[in-house]
Coordinates of C-alpha atoms in Angstrom, one line a residue:
M606 CA -296.6 29.6 -0.7
S607 CA -298.0 33.2 0.3
N608 CA -301.1 33.3 2.5
R609 CA -302.2 36.5 0.8
V610 CA -305.2 36.3 -1.7
I611 CA -305.3 38.9 -4.3
I612 CA -308.8 40.4 -4.9
F613 CA -309.4 41.2 -8.4
D614 CA -312.6 43.1 -8.8
T615 CA -314.5 43.1 -12.0
T616 CA -317.8 45.0 -11.0
L617 CA -317.0 47.7 -13.7
R618 CA -316.5 45.1 -16.4
D619 CA -318.4 41.8 -15.8
G620 CA -320.7 43.4 -13.5
E621 CA -321.7 46.3 -15.8
Q622 CA -322.3 44.0 -18.6
A623 CA -325.4 42.7 -16.6
L624 CA -327.0 46.2 -16.2
A625 CA -330.1 47.3 -18.0
A626 CA -328.7 50.8 -18.5
S627 CA -325.0 51.7 -18.8
L628 CA -323.2 53.5 -16.2
T629 CA -321.9 57.1 -17.3
V630 CA -318.1 57.8 -16.8
K631 CA -318.7 59.8 -13.6
E632 CA -320.5 56.8 -12.1
K633 CA -317.9 54.5 -13.0
L634 CA -315.2 56.9 -11.6
Q635 CA -317.3 57.0 -8.4
I636 CA -317.3 53.2 -8.0
A637 CA -313.6 52.9 -9.0
L638 CA -312.7 55.3 -6.2
S639 CA -314.8 53.5 -3.7
L640 CA -313.2 50.1 -4.7
E641 CA -309.8 51.8 -4.2
R642 CA -310.9 52.8 -0.6
L643 CA -312.2 49.2 -0.2
G644 CA -308.7 48.0 -0.8
V645 CA -309.0 45.9 -4.0
D646 CA -305.5 44.9 -5.5
V647 CA -306.8 45.1 -9.0
M648 CA -309.8 46.6 -10.6
E649 CA -310.8 45.4 -14.1
V650 CA -312.7 48.5 -15.5
G651 CA -313.7 47.9 -18.9
F652 CA -313.4 46.4 -22.4
P653 CA -312.0 49.5 -24.2
V654 CA -312.3 48.2 -27.9
S655 CA -316.0 47.7 -27.4
S656 CA -317.0 51.3 -27.6
P657 CA -315.5 54.9 -27.3
G658 CA -317.3 55.3 -24.0
D659 CA -315.9 52.3 -22.5
F660 CA -312.3 53.4 -23.7
D661 CA -312.9 56.9 -22.2
S662 CA -314.1 55.4 -18.9
V663 CA -311.1 53.0 -18.7
Q664 CA -308.7 55.9 -19.3
T665 CA -310.5 58.3 -16.9
I666 CA -310.2 55.8 -14.1
A667 CA -306.5 54.7 -15.1
R668 CA -305.5 58.5 -14.8
T669 CA -307.2 58.9 -11.3
V670 CA -306.8 55.6 -9.3
K671 CA -303.5 55.3 -7.7
N672 CA -303.7 52.7 -5.0
S673 CA -305.1 49.9 -6.9
R674 CA -303.9 48.5 -10.2
V675 CA -306.2 49.1 -13.1
C676 CA -306.8 46.4 -15.6
A677 CA -308.7 46.2 -19.1
L678 CA -309.9 43.3 -20.9
A679 CA -308.9 42.4 -24.5
R680 CA -309.7 39.4 -26.7
A681 CA -306.7 37.5 -28.2
L682 CA -306.6 40.1 -31.0
E683 CA -304.1 42.7 -31.6
K684 CA -306.5 45.4 -31.9
D685 CA -308.2 44.6 -28.6
I686 CA -304.8 44.7 -26.9
D687 CA -303.9 48.0 -28.8
A688 CA -307.1 49.6 -27.3
A689 CA -306.4 48.4 -23.8
A690 CA -302.9 49.6 -23.8
Q691 CA -303.7 52.9 -25.2
S692 CA -306.5 53.5 -22.7
L693 CA -304.2 52.4 -19.7
S694 CA -301.0 54.3 -20.8
V695 CA -301.9 57.1 -18.6
A696 CA -301.3 55.0 -15.6
E697 CA -298.0 54.2 -13.8
Q698 CA -298.7 50.7 -13.7
F699 CA -301.4 48.7 -15.3
R700 CA -302.5 45.2 -16.3
I701 CA -303.8 43.8 -19.6
H702 CA -306.1 40.9 -19.3
T703 CA -306.5 38.9 -22.6
F704 CA -308.4 35.7 -22.9
I705 CA -309.5 33.0 -25.4
S706 CA -311.9 30.0 -25.2
T707 CA -310.5 26.7 -24.3
S708 CA -313.3 24.2 -23.9
T709 CA -314.2 21.9 -26.7
I710 CA -317.7 23.2 -27.2
H711 CA -316.3 26.7 -27.4
V712 CA -313.3 26.0 -29.6
E713 CA -315.4 24.0 -32.1
S714 CA -318.7 25.9 -32.2
K715 CA -317.8 29.6 -31.4
L716 CA -314.4 29.9 -32.6
K717 CA -314.7 27.1 -35.4
R718 CA -310.9 26.4 -35.0
S719 CA -308.7 23.5 -33.7
F720 CA -307.2 23.5 -30.3
D721 CA -303.8 24.1 -31.7
Q722 CA -305.0 27.1 -33.5
V723 CA -306.4 28.6 -30.4
L724 CA -303.3 27.7 -28.5
E725 CA -301.2 29.8 -31.1
M726 CA -303.5 32.7 -30.9
A727 CA -303.2 32.5 -27.0
V728 CA -299.6 32.6 -27.0
G729 CA -299.4 35.2 -29.7
A730 CA -301.7 37.5 -27.6
V731 CA -299.8 37.2 -24.4
K732 CA -296.5 38.0 -26.3
Y733 CA -298.1 41.0 -27.9
A734 CA -299.5 42.3 -24.7
R735 CA -296.1 42.0 -23.1
R736 CA -294.8 44.8 -25.3
F737 CA -296.8 47.2 -23.3
T738 CA -296.5 45.9 -19.8
D739 CA -295.0 43.1 -17.8
D740 CA -298.3 42.6 -15.9
V741 CA -300.3 40.4 -18.4
E742 CA -303.0 38.1 -17.3
F743 CA -304.5 35.4 -19.5
S744 CA -307.7 33.7 -19.0
C745 CA -308.7 30.1 -20.3
E746 CA -312.4 31.0 -20.9
D747 CA -314.8 28.0 -19.9
A748 CA -311.9 26.3 -18.2
G749 CA -314.4 24.5 -16.0
R750 CA -315.5 22.4 -19.3
T751 CA -312.0 22.1 -20.8
P752 CA -310.3 18.7 -21.1
I753 CA -307.7 18.8 -18.4
D754 CA -304.9 17.7 -20.8
N755 CA -305.7 20.8 -23.1
L756 CA -305.9 23.1 -20.0
C757 CA -302.6 22.1 -18.6
R758 CA -301.0 22.6 -22.0
M759 CA -302.7 26.0 -22.6
V760 CA -301.5 27.1 -19.1
E761 CA -298.0 26.0 -19.4
E762 CA -297.7 27.8 -22.9
A763 CA -299.2 31.0 -21.7
I764 CA -296.8 31.2 -18.8
K765 CA -293.8 30.6 -21.2
A766 CA -295.2 33.4 -23.3
G767 CA -294.9 35.7 -20.4
A768 CA -298.4 35.7 -18.6
K769 CA -297.7 36.5 -14.9
T770 CA -301.4 35.6 -13.9
I771 CA -303.2 32.7 -15.2
N772 CA -307.1 32.8 -14.6
I773 CA -309.1 29.5 -14.6
P774 CA -312.8 30.6 -15.1
D775 CA -315.9 28.6 -14.4
T776 CA -317.4 30.7 -17.0
V777 CA -320.9 29.1 -17.0
G778 CA -320.9 28.2 -13.3
Y779 CA -321.0 24.5 -14.2
T780 CA -318.6 22.8 -11.7
V781 CA -319.1 21.7 -8.1
P782 CA -316.4 22.6 -5.4
S783 CA -314.7 19.1 -5.3
E784 CA -314.6 19.2 -9.2
F785 CA -313.2 22.7 -9.5
G786 CA -310.8 22.2 -6.6
G787 CA -309.5 19.1 -8.4
I788 CA -308.9 21.2 -11.5
I789 CA -306.7 23.7 -9.6
E790 CA -304.8 20.7 -7.8
T791 CA -304.1 19.1 -11.1
L792 CA -302.7 22.2 -12.6
F793 CA -300.2 22.6 -9.7
N794 CA -299.2 18.9 -10.1
R795 CA -298.8 18.7 -13.8
V796 CA -297.7 22.1 -15.1
P797 CA -294.0 22.4 -14.6
N798 CA -293.7 26.2 -14.6
I799 CA -296.8 26.7 -12.4
D800 CA -294.6 28.5 -9.9
Q801 CA -293.9 31.4 -12.3
A802 CA -297.4 32.8 -12.4
V803 CA -300.3 33.4 -10.0
I804 CA -303.3 31.1 -10.5
S805 CA -306.5 33.2 -10.4
V806 CA -310.2 31.8 -10.5
H807 CA -313.3 33.5 -11.9
C808 CA -316.4 31.8 -10.9
H809 CA -320.0 32.4 -11.8
D810 CA -323.1 31.7 -9.7
D811 CA -325.4 29.8 -12.2
L812 CA -325.7 27.1 -9.6
G813 CA -325.1 29.1 -6.6
L814 CA -321.7 27.8 -6.1
S815 CA -319.4 30.6 -7.1
V816 CA -318.2 31.5 -3.5
A817 CA -317.8 27.9 -2.7
N818 CA -315.8 27.1 -5.7
S819 CA -313.5 30.1 -5.2
I820 CA -312.9 29.2 -1.6
T821 CA -311.9 25.6 -2.6
A822 CA -309.6 27.0 -5.2
V823 CA -307.6 29.0 -2.9
Q824 CA -307.3 26.0 -0.6
Q825 CA -305.6 24.2 -3.4
G826 CA -303.2 26.9 -4.1
A827 CA -304.9 29.6 -6.3
R828 CA -304.0 33.0 -4.9
Q829 CA -306.3 35.5 -6.8
I830 CA -310.1 35.6 -6.7
E831 CA -311.9 37.6 -9.4
C832 CA -315.3 38.8 -7.9
T833 CA -317.8 41.6 -7.9
V834 CA -319.4 44.0 -5.3
N835 CA -323.0 42.3 -4.5
G836 CA -322.1 39.5 -6.8
I837 CA -323.6 41.2 -9.8
G838 CA -322.5 40.0 -13.3
E839 CA -323.7 37.9 -16.3
R840 CA -326.8 35.9 -15.8
A841 CA -326.9 34.8 -12.1
G842 CA -323.9 36.9 -11.3
N843 CA -320.4 36.5 -10.1
C844 CA -318.5 35.4 -7.0
S845 CA -319.4 38.0 -4.3
L846 CA -316.5 40.3 -3.3
E847 CA -318.0 40.9 0.4
E848 CA -318.7 37.2 0.9
I849 CA -315.1 36.2 0.0
A850 CA -313.6 39.1 2.1
M851 CA -315.5 38.1 5.2
I852 CA -315.1 34.3 4.9
L853 CA -311.4 34.8 4.8
S854 CA -311.5 37.1 7.6
T855 CA -314.0 35.2 9.9
R856 CA -312.3 31.9 9.1
K857 CA -308.7 33.1 9.0
S858 CA -307.6 30.5 11.8
T859 CA -308.9 27.7 9.7
L860 CA -307.9 28.9 6.2
G861 CA -304.8 30.7 7.0
L862 CA -305.5 33.1 4.2
E863 CA -305.9 36.9 4.3
T864 CA -306.7 39.9 1.9
G865 CA -305.9 43.5 1.8
I866 CA -309.7 44.5 2.0
N867 CA -310.8 47.2 4.4
A868 CA -313.9 45.4 5.6
K869 CA -315.2 48.7 7.2
E870 CA -315.8 50.1 3.6
I871 CA -317.9 47.0 2.5
H872 CA -321.3 48.3 3.5
R873 CA -320.8 51.8 1.9
T874 CA -319.3 50.3 -1.3
S875 CA -322.3 47.8 -1.5
S876 CA -324.7 50.6 -1.1
L877 CA -323.1 52.8 -3.7
V878 CA -323.0 50.0 -6.3
S879 CA -326.5 48.9 -5.6
Q880 CA -327.8 52.6 -6.2
L881 CA -325.7 53.4 -9.2
C882 CA -326.4 50.2 -10.9
N883 CA -330.1 50.1 -9.9
M884 CA -329.8 46.5 -8.7
P885 CA -331.3 46.3 -5.1
V886 CA -329.7 44.0 -2.6
Q887 CA -332.0 41.0 -1.6
A888 CA -332.8 41.1 2.1
N889 CA -331.4 37.9 2.8
K890 CA -328.1 38.5 1.0
A891 CA -325.2 37.2 3.0
I892 CA -323.0 40.1 4.7
V893 CA -324.8 43.2 3.1
G894 CA -328.6 42.2 3.1
A895 CA -331.0 44.2 5.2
N896 CA -331.7 41.0 7.3
A897 CA -328.1 40.1 7.6
F898 CA -327.9 41.4 11.3
T899 CA -331.5 41.2 12.1
H900 CA -332.7 38.7 14.9
S901 CA -336.4 37.8 15.0
S902 CA -336.6 34.7 16.9
G903 CA -337.3 35.0 20.5
I904 CA -334.6 32.5 21.3
H905 CA -332.2 34.3 19.2
Q906 CA -333.0 37.6 20.7
D907 CA -332.6 36.2 24.3
G908 CA -329.2 34.8 23.4
M909 CA -328.1 38.2 21.8
L910 CA -328.9 40.0 24.9
K911 CA -326.9 37.6 27.0
S912 CA -324.0 37.5 24.6
Q913 CA -323.6 39.1 21.2
N914 CA -321.6 36.2 19.7
T915 CA -324.4 33.5 20.4
Y916 CA -325.9 34.3 17.1
E917 CA -323.4 36.7 15.4
I918 CA -320.2 35.4 13.9
M919 CA -319.3 38.9 12.8
T920 CA -320.6 42.3 13.9
P921 CA -322.4 44.9 11.8
E922 CA -319.6 47.4 12.6
S923 CA -317.0 45.2 11.1
I924 CA -318.3 45.9 7.6
G925 CA -319.0 49.6 8.5
L926 CA -322.8 49.2 9.3
P927 CA -323.4 51.4 12.2
R928 CA -325.7 49.4 14.8
N929 CA -327.6 52.3 15.7
N930 CA -329.2 55.0 13.4
L931 CA -329.0 58.2 15.3
N932 CA -331.8 60.9 14.4
M933 CA -331.0 64.5 13.9
T934 CA -333.2 67.6 13.6
S935 CA -333.0 71.0 12.0
R936 CA -331.4 72.2 15.3
S937 CA -328.3 69.8 14.7
G938 CA -325.3 71.8 13.7
R939 CA -322.8 71.0 10.9
H940 CA -320.3 69.4 13.4
V941 CA -323.1 66.7 14.1
I942 CA -323.5 66.1 10.4
K943 CA -319.6 65.8 10.0
H944 CA -319.5 63.4 13.0
R945 CA -322.2 61.1 11.7
M946 CA -320.7 61.1 8.2
E947 CA -317.3 60.1 9.6
E948 CA -319.0 57.4 11.8
M949 CA -320.6 56.0 8.5
G950 CA -317.2 56.0 6.7
Y951 CA -317.3 59.1 4.6
S952 CA -314.5 61.4 4.4
E953 CA -314.8 65.1 3.8
Q954 CA -313.8 64.7 0.1
D955 CA -316.8 62.4 -0.5
Y956 CA -319.3 65.2 -0.1
D957 CA -319.7 69.0 -0.2
M958 CA -320.8 70.0 3.3
D959 CA -322.5 73.5 2.3
S960 CA -324.6 71.5 -0.3
L961 CA -325.2 68.5 2.0
Y962 CA -326.2 70.6 5.0
E963 CA -328.7 72.7 3.0
S964 CA -330.4 69.6 1.8
F965 CA -330.3 68.2 5.4
L966 CA -332.0 71.4 6.8
T967 CA -334.7 71.1 4.0
L968 CA -335.4 67.6 4.6
A969 CA -335.4 68.1 8.5
D970 CA -338.1 70.9 7.9
K971 CA -340.2 68.3 6.2
K972 CA -339.6 65.2 8.3
G973 CA -338.8 66.5 11.8
Q974 CA -336.1 63.9 12.3
V975 CA -333.4 63.0 9.9
F976 CA -331.7 59.6 10.3
D977 CA -328.2 58.2 9.2
Y978 CA -329.9 56.3 6.2
D979 CA -331.4 59.6 5.2
L980 CA -328.1 61.4 5.2
E981 CA -326.5 58.6 3.1
A982 CA -329.5 59.0 0.6
L983 CA -328.9 62.6 0.4
T984 CA -325.1 62.2 -0.1
F985 CA -325.9 59.8 -3.0
M986 CA -328.1 62.4 -4.6
E987 CA -325.6 65.2 -4.1
A988 CA -323.0 63.0 -5.9
Q989 CA -325.3 62.7 -8.8
A990 CA -325.7 66.4 -9.3
D991 CA -324.0 68.0 -12.4
D992 CA -323.6 71.7 -12.8
E993 CA -324.2 71.1 -16.7
N994 CA -327.7 70.1 -16.5
H995 CA -329.6 71.3 -19.4
F996 CA -333.0 70.6 -17.7
K997 CA -334.1 71.9 -14.3
L998 CA -337.4 71.6 -12.6
E999 CA -338.7 75.1 -11.5
Q1000 CA -342.2 74.1 -10.4
L1001 CA -344.4 71.2 -9.9
V1002 CA -348.3 71.6 -9.2
V1003 CA -350.4 68.3 -9.1
H1004 CA -354.1 68.1 -8.5
S1005 CA -355.6 64.5 -8.2
D1006 CA -359.4 63.5 -8.2
S1007 CA -359.8 59.9 -7.1
S1008 CA -363.6 60.0 -7.8
E1009 CA -363.0 61.0 -11.6
G1010 CA -360.0 58.6 -11.7
N1011 CA -357.7 61.2 -13.3
A1012 CA -355.1 63.8 -12.3
K1013 CA -353.7 67.1 -13.7
A1014 CA -350.1 68.3 -13.4
T1015 CA -348.5 71.7 -14.3
V1016 CA -344.8 71.7 -14.6
T1017 CA -342.4 74.3 -15.4
L1018 CA -339.0 73.4 -16.7
E1019 CA -336.0 75.7 -17.3
M1020 CA -334.0 74.9 -20.3
D1021 CA -331.1 77.1 -21.2
G1022 CA -332.4 79.9 -19.1
K1023 CA -335.7 79.8 -20.6
Q1024 CA -338.8 78.7 -18.5
I1025 CA -341.6 76.6 -20.2
T1026 CA -344.7 75.7 -18.3
E1027 CA -347.1 72.8 -19.6
T1028 CA -350.2 71.4 -18.1
A1029 CA -351.5 67.9 -18.9
T1030 CA -353.9 65.2 -17.4
G1031 CA -353.1 61.6 -17.0
N1032 CA -354.4 58.4 -15.2
G1033 CA -352.4 59.5 -12.2
P1034 CA -350.3 62.3 -10.8
V1035 CA -346.9 60.9 -12.0
D1036 CA -348.5 60.1 -15.5
A1037 CA -349.8 63.6 -15.8
A1038 CA -346.5 65.1 -14.7
Y1039 CA -344.6 63.0 -17.2
I1040 CA -347.0 63.9 -20.1
A1041 CA -346.5 67.6 -19.2
M1042 CA -342.7 67.1 -19.2
A1043 CA -342.7 65.5 -22.5
Q1044 CA -344.7 68.4 -23.9
A1045 CA -342.4 71.0 -22.3
S1046 CA -339.2 69.4 -23.3
K1047 CA -340.0 67.7 -26.7
C1048 CA -338.1 64.6 -25.5
D1049 CA -339.2 61.4 -27.0
I1050 CA -338.3 59.2 -24.0
N1051 CA -339.8 55.8 -23.5
I1052 CA -339.8 54.7 -20.0
T1053 CA -339.4 50.9 -19.8
S1054 CA -339.2 50.5 -16.1
Y1055 CA -340.5 52.4 -12.9
Q1056 CA -339.6 51.4 -9.5
L1057 CA -340.6 53.1 -6.1
S1058 CA -338.8 52.2 -2.9
A1059 CA -338.6 53.8 0.7
K1060 CA -335.4 54.8 2.1
G1061 CA -335.8 54.5 5.7
E1062 CA -338.8 53.5 7.9
G1063 CA -342.2 54.7 8.7
Q1064 CA -344.6 57.2 7.1
N1065 CA -341.8 59.9 6.7
A1066 CA -339.4 57.7 5.0
L1067 CA -338.0 59.3 1.7
G1068 CA -339.4 57.9 -1.4
Q1069 CA -336.8 56.8 -4.1
V1070 CA -337.8 56.3 -7.8
D1071 CA -335.7 54.5 -10.1
I1072 CA -336.5 54.5 -13.9
E1073 CA -335.1 53.0 -16.9
A1074 CA -335.8 54.6 -20.3
S1075 CA -334.8 54.0 -23.9
Y1076 CA -333.7 56.9 -26.2
N1077 CA -332.2 56.5 -29.7
G1078 CA -331.4 52.9 -29.1
Q1079 CA -329.7 53.5 -25.7
S1080 CA -330.8 52.6 -22.2
F1081 CA -330.6 55.2 -19.4
H1082 CA -331.2 55.0 -15.6
G1083 CA -332.5 57.9 -13.7
V1084 CA -333.1 58.3 -9.9
G1085 CA -335.1 60.8 -7.8
L1086 CA -335.5 61.1 -4.2
A1087 CA -338.0 63.0 -2.1
T1088 CA -340.4 62.9 0.6
D1089 CA -343.1 63.3 -2.0
V1090 CA -343.2 60.4 -4.6
V1091 CA -344.5 62.4 -7.4
Q1092 CA -341.6 64.9 -7.0
A1093 CA -339.2 62.0 -6.8
S1094 CA -340.6 60.7 -9.9
V1095 CA -340.2 64.0 -11.8
E1096 CA -336.6 64.2 -10.5
A1097 CA -335.9 60.6 -11.9
L1098 CA -337.1 61.7 -15.2
I1099 CA -335.2 65.2 -15.1
H1100 CA -332.0 62.9 -14.4
V1101 CA -332.7 60.8 -17.5
M1102 CA -333.6 63.8 -19.7
N1103 CA -330.1 65.4 -18.8
L1104 CA -328.4 62.1 -19.6
T1105 CA -330.0 61.9 -23.0
W1106 CA -329.1 65.5 -23.7
R1107 CA -325.5 65.0 -22.9
A1108 CA -325.6 61.8 -25.1
D1109 CA -326.9 64.0 -28.0
M1110 CA -324.2 66.5 -27.4
V1111 CA -321.5 63.8 -27.6
A1112 CA -323.1 62.2 -30.8
D1113 CA -323.2 65.7 -32.4
C1114 CA -319.7 66.5 -31.6
K1115 CA -318.5 63.1 -33.1
E1116 CA -320.5 63.8 -36.3
K1117 CA -319.0 67.2 -36.6
I1118 CA -315.5 65.6 -36.2
Q1119 CA -316.2 63.0 -38.8
Q1120 CA -317.6 65.6 -41.1
K1121 CA -314.4 67.6 -40.7
R1122 CA -312.3 64.6 -41.5
R1123 CA -314.3 64.0 -44.7
E1124 CA -313.7 67.6 -45.6
L1125 CA -310.1 67.1 -45.1
G1126 CA -309.9 64.0 -47.2
G1127 CA -309.8 61.5 -44.3
V1128 CA -306.6 62.9 -42.7

């Protein structure tokens, strides 16, 4: 049996389902390209039949990504499989992942069918998917609670039908490692054609056991692990990609297994997913948390000074995290910026030097010193910039009177080349600015969440504002970054306003297409 474990990333499918606001196609593509650099073997990037937006994003990624196999999810229904195949057809090679529930509670309560009927649907779905590709994966949803006789039967028939990968999910995170490992061991002992497929596992973290269950499964013969960056996903999340990668790397001599993951891309990919998905990584998170390589105890610090491996079983450099944050000033040239970006794992294709250097100089004039984490933040914001923005901030003037308990803000917005200025009062400078922006733009946006965080350390740290807003039944995520928190707040709302404007443009275009079809008699 091969010692190579296939890494199947589902950040853009299972992970995205847990987000308060959907990612844009551009944001999904950013993550997909980062996953490709990270070295994932397969990336599941969406559920195409669910919406036109998901279909578009799957197709865009399938057209762009070359070094990882792109996969789309489909229920055991022909219309789902058709949508997946159509969205993926632009890729040279792709995978269709079809699934159906197999546990008694799901079969009887959710599907309201007999197990034999479900088995027939599963076999039919695999055979139908094989019309489009030889790379078909089949999942037994809620396998962890499926009677073992039924599970063995389902796996055997799915392999006979042509599935090359069989996924055994612990969908609700119910099993413990010995139990889940026993399921995998039983399948290898009882399914006669098990050698004709790769056995995969997809574990959820409801009891905090997703990584432990996945590691136990590969010890019993599974050779694909389905996971997400930072462990994001439904409910308590999924198996964490970075934890799996570093466990298999750090304990290779014991486990005898390896992956194709480029570990030095872990930190950068984790940061990107955290930023775009608006899901901060907890400080004590294994591998990528802020405290993962921090030593506070005097005994630990003394040991580290004598020998690094006394209290570190891996180094921050091994996941692409520079041990030292070097500061730069406005006197630093472009070659210094380029060098620091390379040291942090960024290639020249990841940013526009002219734009980044201009932003760097502006920030350096304000802060005096700029650090590596500032450069990363600026790079992230540059990547979010869009030349087709409808709304732009031209001027912001704020006056706050703490004795009176109110504030006044004057905001000038540019919209389609026209400038509109509005002044408003509020119970604080951010509130006043937001009211003025609403008056100027006429946008009816309801802000449902506002978060302020510091990017960096000390009083000169950059302020990052993340907001979530609802508009016409949709949720949107906006982010702003500045040394001034009011400006950062305004930029975050500008970001959301531009997203809603583009959503309106898409909806208007679709309505015109539908109207034209009606005029043509449905042709």
